[in-house]
Tab-separated table of C-alpha atoms in Angstrom:
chain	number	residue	atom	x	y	z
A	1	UNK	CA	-6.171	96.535	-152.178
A	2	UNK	CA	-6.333	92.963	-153.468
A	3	UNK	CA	-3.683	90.968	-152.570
A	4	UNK	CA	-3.633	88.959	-155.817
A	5	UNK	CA	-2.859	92.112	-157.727
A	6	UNK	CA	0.651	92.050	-155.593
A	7	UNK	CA	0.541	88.524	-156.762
A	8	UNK	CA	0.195	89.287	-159.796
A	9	UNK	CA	3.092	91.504	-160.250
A	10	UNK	CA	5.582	89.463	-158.861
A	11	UNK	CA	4.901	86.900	-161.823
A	12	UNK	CA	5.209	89.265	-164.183
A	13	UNK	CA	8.326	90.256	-162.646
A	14	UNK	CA	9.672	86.587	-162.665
A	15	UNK	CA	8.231	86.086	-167.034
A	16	UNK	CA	9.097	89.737	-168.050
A	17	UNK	CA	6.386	88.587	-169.996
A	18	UNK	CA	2.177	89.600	-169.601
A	19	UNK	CA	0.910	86.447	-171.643
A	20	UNK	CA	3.410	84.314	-169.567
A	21	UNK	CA	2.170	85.318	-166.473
A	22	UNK	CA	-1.243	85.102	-167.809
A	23	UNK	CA	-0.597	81.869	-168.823
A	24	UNK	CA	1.116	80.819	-165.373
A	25	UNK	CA	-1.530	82.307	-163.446
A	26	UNK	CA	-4.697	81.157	-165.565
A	27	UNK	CA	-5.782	84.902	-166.645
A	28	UNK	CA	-6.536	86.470	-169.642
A	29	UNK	CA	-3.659	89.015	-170.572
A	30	UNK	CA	-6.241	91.907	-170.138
A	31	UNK	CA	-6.820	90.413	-166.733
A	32	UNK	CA	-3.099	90.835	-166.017
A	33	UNK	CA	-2.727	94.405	-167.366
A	34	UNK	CA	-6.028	95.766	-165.598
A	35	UNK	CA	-4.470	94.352	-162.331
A	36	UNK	CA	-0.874	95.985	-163.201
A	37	UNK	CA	-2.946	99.169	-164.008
A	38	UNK	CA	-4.848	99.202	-160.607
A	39	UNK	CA	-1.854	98.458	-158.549
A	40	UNK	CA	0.256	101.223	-160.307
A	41	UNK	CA	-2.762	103.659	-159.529
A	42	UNK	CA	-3.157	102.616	-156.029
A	43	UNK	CA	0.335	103.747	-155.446
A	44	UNK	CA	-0.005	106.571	-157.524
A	45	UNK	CA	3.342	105.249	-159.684
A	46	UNK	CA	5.028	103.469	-162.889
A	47	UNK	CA	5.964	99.973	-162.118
A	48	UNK	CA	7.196	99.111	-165.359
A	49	UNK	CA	8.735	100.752	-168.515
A	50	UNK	CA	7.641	98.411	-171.971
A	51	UNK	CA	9.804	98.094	-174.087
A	52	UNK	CA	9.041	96.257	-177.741
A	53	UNK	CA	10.556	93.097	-176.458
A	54	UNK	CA	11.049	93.418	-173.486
A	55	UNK	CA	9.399	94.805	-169.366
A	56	UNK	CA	11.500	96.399	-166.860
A	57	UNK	CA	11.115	97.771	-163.249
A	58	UNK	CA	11.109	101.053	-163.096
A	59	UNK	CA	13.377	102.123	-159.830
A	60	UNK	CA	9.544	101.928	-157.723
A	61	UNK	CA	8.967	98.985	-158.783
A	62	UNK	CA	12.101	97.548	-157.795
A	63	UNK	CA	11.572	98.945	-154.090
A	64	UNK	CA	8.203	97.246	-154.396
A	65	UNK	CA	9.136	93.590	-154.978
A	66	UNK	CA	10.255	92.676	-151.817
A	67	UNK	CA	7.565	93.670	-150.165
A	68	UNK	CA	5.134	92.576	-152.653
A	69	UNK	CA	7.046	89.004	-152.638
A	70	UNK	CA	6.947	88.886	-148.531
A	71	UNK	CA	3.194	89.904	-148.431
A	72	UNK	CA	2.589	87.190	-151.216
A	73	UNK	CA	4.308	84.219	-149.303
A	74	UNK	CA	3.188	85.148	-146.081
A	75	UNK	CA	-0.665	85.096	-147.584
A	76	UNK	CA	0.088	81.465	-148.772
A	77	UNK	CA	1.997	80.251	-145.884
A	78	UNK	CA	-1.188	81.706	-143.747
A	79	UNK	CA	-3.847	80.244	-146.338
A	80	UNK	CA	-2.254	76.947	-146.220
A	81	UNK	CA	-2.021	76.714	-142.202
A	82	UNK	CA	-5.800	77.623	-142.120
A	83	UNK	CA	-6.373	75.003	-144.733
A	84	UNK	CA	-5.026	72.612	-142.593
A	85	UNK	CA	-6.321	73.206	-139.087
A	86	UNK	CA	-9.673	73.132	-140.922
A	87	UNK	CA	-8.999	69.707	-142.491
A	88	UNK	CA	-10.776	71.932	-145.833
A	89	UNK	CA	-9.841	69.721	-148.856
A	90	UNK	CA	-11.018	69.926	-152.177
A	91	UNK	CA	-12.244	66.460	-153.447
A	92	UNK	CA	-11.707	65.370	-157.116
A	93	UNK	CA	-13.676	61.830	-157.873
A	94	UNK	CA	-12.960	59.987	-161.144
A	95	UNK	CA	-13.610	56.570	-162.608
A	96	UNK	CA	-10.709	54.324	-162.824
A	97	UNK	CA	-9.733	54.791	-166.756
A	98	UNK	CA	-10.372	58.572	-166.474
A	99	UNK	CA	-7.932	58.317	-162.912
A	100	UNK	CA	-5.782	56.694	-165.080
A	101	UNK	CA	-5.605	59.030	-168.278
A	102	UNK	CA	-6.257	62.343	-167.157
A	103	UNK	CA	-6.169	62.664	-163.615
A	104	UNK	CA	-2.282	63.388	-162.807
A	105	UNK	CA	-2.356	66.507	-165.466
A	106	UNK	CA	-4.999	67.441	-164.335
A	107	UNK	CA	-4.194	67.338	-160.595
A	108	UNK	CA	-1.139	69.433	-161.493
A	109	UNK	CA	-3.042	72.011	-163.197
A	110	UNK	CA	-5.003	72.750	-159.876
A	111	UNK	CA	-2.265	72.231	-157.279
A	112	UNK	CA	-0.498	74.998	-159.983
A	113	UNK	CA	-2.964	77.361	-159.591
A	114	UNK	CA	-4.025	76.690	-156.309
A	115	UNK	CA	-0.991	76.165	-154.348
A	116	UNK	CA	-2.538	76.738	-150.898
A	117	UNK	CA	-5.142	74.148	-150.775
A	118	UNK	CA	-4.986	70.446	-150.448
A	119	UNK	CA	-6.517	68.044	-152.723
A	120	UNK	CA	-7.928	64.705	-152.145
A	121	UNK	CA	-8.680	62.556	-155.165
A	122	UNK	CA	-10.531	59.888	-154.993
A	123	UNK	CA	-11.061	56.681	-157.836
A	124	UNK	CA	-14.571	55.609	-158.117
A	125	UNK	CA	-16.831	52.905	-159.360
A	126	UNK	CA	-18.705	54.639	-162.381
A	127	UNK	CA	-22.221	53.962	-160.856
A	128	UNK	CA	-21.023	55.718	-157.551
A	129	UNK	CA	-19.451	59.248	-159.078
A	130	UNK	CA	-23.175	60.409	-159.528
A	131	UNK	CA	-24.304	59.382	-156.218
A	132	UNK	CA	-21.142	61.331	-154.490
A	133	UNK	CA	-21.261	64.042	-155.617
A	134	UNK	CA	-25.134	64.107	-154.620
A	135	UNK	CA	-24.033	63.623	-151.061
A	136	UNK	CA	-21.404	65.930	-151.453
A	137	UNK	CA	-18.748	63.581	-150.991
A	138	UNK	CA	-17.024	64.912	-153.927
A	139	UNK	CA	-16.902	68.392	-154.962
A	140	UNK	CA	-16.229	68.041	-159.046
A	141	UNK	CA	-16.617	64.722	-160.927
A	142	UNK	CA	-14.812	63.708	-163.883
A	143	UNK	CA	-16.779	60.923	-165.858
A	144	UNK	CA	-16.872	58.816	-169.206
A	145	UNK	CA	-20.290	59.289	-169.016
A	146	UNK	CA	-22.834	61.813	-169.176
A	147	UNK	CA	-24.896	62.348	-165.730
A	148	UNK	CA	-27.948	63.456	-165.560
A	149	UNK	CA	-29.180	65.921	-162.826
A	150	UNK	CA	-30.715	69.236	-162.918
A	151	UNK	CA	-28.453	69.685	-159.731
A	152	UNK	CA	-25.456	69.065	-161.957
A	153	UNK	CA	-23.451	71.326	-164.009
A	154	UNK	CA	-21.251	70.249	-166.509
A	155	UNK	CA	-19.593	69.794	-169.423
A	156	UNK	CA	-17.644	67.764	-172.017
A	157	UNK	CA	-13.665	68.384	-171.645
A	158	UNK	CA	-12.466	66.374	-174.358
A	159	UNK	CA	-13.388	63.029	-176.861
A	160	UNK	CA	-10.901	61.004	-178.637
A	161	UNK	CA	-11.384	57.999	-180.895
A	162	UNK	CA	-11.216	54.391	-180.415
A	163	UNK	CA	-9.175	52.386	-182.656
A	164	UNK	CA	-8.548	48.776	-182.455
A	165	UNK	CA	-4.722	48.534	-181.865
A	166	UNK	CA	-2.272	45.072	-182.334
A	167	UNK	CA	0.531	45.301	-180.068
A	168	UNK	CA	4.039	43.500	-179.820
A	169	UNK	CA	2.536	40.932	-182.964
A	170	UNK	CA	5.421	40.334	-185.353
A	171	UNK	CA	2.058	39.563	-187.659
A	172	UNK	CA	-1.341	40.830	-186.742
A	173	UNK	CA	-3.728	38.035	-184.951
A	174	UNK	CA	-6.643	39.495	-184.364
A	175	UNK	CA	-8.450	36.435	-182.773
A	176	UNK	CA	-10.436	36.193	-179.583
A	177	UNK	CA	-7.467	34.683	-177.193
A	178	UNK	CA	-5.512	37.815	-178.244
A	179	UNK	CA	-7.834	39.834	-177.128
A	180	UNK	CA	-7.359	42.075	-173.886
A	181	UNK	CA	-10.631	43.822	-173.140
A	182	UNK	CA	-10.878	46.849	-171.434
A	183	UNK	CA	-14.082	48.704	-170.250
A	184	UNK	CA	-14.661	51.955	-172.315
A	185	UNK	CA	-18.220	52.120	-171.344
A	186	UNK	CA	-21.235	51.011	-173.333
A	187	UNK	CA	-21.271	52.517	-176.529
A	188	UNK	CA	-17.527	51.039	-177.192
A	189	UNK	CA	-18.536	47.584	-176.111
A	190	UNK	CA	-21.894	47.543	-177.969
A	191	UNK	CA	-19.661	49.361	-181.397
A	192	UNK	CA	-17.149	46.456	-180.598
A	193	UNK	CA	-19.662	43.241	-179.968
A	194	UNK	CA	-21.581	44.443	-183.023
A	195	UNK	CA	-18.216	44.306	-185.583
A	196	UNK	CA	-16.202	41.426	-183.745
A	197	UNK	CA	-18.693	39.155	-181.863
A	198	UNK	CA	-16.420	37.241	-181.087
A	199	UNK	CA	-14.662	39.225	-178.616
A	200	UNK	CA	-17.011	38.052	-175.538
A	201	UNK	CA	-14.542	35.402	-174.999
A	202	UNK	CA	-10.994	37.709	-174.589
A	203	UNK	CA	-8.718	36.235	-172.542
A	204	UNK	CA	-8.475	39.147	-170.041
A	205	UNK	CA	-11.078	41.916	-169.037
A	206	UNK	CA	-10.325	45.010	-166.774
A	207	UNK	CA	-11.194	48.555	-165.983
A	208	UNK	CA	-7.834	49.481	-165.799
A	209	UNK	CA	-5.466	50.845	-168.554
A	210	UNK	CA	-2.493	50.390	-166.621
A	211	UNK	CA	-3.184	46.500	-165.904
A	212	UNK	CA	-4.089	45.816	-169.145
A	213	UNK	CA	-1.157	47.841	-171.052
A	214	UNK	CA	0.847	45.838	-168.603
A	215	UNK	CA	-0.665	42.689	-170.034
A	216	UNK	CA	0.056	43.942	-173.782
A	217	UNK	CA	3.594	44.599	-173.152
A	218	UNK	CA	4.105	41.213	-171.965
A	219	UNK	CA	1.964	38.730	-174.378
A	220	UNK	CA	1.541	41.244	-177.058
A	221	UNK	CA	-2.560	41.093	-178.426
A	222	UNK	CA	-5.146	43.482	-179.372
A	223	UNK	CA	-6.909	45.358	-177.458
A	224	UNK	CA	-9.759	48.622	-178.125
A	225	UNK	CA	-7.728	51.877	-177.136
A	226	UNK	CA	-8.035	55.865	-177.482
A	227	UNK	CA	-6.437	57.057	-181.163
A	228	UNK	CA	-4.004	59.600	-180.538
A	229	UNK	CA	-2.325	58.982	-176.868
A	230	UNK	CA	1.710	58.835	-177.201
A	231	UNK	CA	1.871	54.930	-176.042
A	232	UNK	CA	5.411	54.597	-176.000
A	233	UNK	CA	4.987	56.622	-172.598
A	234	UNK	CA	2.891	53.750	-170.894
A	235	UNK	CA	5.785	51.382	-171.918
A	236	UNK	CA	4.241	49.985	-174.920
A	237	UNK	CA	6.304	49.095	-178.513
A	238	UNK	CA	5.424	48.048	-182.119
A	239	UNK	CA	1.467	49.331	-181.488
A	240	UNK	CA	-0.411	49.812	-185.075
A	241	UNK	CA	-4.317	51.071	-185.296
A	242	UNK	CA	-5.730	48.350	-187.130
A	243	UNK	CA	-9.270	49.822	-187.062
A	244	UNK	CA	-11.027	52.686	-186.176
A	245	UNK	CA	-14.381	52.774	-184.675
A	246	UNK	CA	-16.986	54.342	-186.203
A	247	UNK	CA	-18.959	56.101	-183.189
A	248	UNK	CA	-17.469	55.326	-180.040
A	249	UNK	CA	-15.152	57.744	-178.448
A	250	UNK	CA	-13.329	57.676	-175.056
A	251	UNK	CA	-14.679	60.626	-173.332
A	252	UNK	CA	-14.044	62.963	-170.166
A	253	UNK	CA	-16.846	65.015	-168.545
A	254	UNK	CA	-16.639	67.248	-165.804
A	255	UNK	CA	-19.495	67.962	-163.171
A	256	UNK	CA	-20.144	69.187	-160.255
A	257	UNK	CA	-23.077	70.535	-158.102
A	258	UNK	CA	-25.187	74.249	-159.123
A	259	UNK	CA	-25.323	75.032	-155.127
A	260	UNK	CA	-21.323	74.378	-154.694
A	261	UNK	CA	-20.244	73.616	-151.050
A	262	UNK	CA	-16.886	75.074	-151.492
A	263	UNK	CA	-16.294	78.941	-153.263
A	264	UNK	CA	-13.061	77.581	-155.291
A	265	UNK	CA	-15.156	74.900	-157.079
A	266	UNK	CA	-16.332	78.077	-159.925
A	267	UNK	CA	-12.620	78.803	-159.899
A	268	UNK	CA	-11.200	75.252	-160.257
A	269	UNK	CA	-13.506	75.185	-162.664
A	270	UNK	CA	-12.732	77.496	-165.158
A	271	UNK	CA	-8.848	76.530	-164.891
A	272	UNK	CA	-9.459	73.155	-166.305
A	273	UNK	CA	-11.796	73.857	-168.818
A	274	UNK	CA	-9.106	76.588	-169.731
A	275	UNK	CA	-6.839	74.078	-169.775
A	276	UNK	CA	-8.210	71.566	-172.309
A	277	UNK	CA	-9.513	74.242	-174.438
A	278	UNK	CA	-5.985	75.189	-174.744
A	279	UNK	CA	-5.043	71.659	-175.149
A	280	UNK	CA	-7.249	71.784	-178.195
């Protein structure tokens, strides 16, 4: 028997719920009831009696959940003691704005459904993400760029506009020494050079959102940033779009290699796509 169908049951134990703990444990709902089905035939019983709102244990399956939830924590406890005498990681690589933006909800989706490994992530210079993952430094990439590779699988996770935003100005200024330029890649900075040339002479330049947002929130200025993010949870106040960009987009592609090194990668996979789809 598959120890993830005991798993399995003891989250639907703790939602009372199938789409909950399909949702909690990044499965379809038909995932969770084939499992629910398989476990109740290996032991030749009824596990649960549903009800129009609600799922209860039926008297087996309460004699089952302790044992299911000891077998379950002593898998993990073993998994992650393994894990660690093998110094296995799994190794996320990003580019700074992308490390920035996406990277600690992300992180969290994986250590949520993956509780028994450890994760290393690792912040990148955008011309070395290709190359690591190549060597196999890094097991799944997360760009603002496509890469190309026929070793590379990948895909496009999600795209939000740019918008020229003023920040902290009582009246918008939109000239050149209010400027705080940050690096969205090259089709934002050719879309941005083309409309305001005279942007090559901002007063600050960065790669980082967090350094630059920190500069906004000080000085106040105008800077290029995604349309739709909830800024008043980086710290800033009084932001207004003053400008929407036409073609470029702040982007976030995922990759990693066709021949993966480590079996989770597929798996790791499929959560976070899940995830933004959702997100959607």
């Amino acid at each position: 028997m598959d120890i993830r169908f005991l798993t399995t049951f003891v989250e639907v134990v703790k939602t009372r719920h199938f789409g909950k703990a399909a949702e909690n444990l990044y499965l379809t709902q038909s995932a969770v009831s084939a499992r629910i089905k398989q476990l109740e035939e290996y032991f030749h019983t009824t596990l649960f009696v549903r009800h129009r709102n609600s799922i209860q244990l039926t008297p087996a399956g309460e004699r089952l959940l302790p044992y299911a939830e000891q077998l379950s924590a002593t898998l993990l406890q073993a998994k992650q003691e393994l894990q660690r005498e093998a110094g296995e990681y799994l190794v996320c690589g990003a580019g700074q704005l992308n490390n920035e933006i996406w990277m600690p909800e992300l992180l969290r989706q994986i250590h949520g459904a993956f509780p028994e490994w450890a994760i290393k992530a690792e912040v990148l210079p955008s011309e070395q993400i290709s190359r690591q993952l190549h060597d196999r430094s890094i097991d799944i990439a997360f760009s603002s760029e496509p890469l190309k590779s026929e070793e590379f699988t990948g895909q496009l996770l999600k795209a939000m506009p740019l918008g020229l935003f003023s920040i902290n100005q009582a009246e918008v200024d939109t000239g050149p020494e209010q400027f705080v330029s940050i690096d969205w890649g090259s089709k934002a900075r050719d879309e941005l050079l083309t409309r305001f040339t005279e942007y090559r002479d901002a007063k600050f330049t960065t790669n980082s959102l967090r350094l630059a947002l920190a500069t906004l929130q000080q000085e106040g200025g105008v800077a290029v940033l995604p349309v739709g993010l909830d800024w008043s949870q980086w710290g800033l106040e009084n932001v207004r779009c003053i400008d929407h960009f036409t073609h470029a987009q702040c982007k976030l592609y995922m990759y990693y290699m066709k021949s993966v090194r480590r079996a989770i990668v597929p798996d790791v996979v499929s959560v976070v796509s899940q995830h933004f789809t959702q997100d959607v």
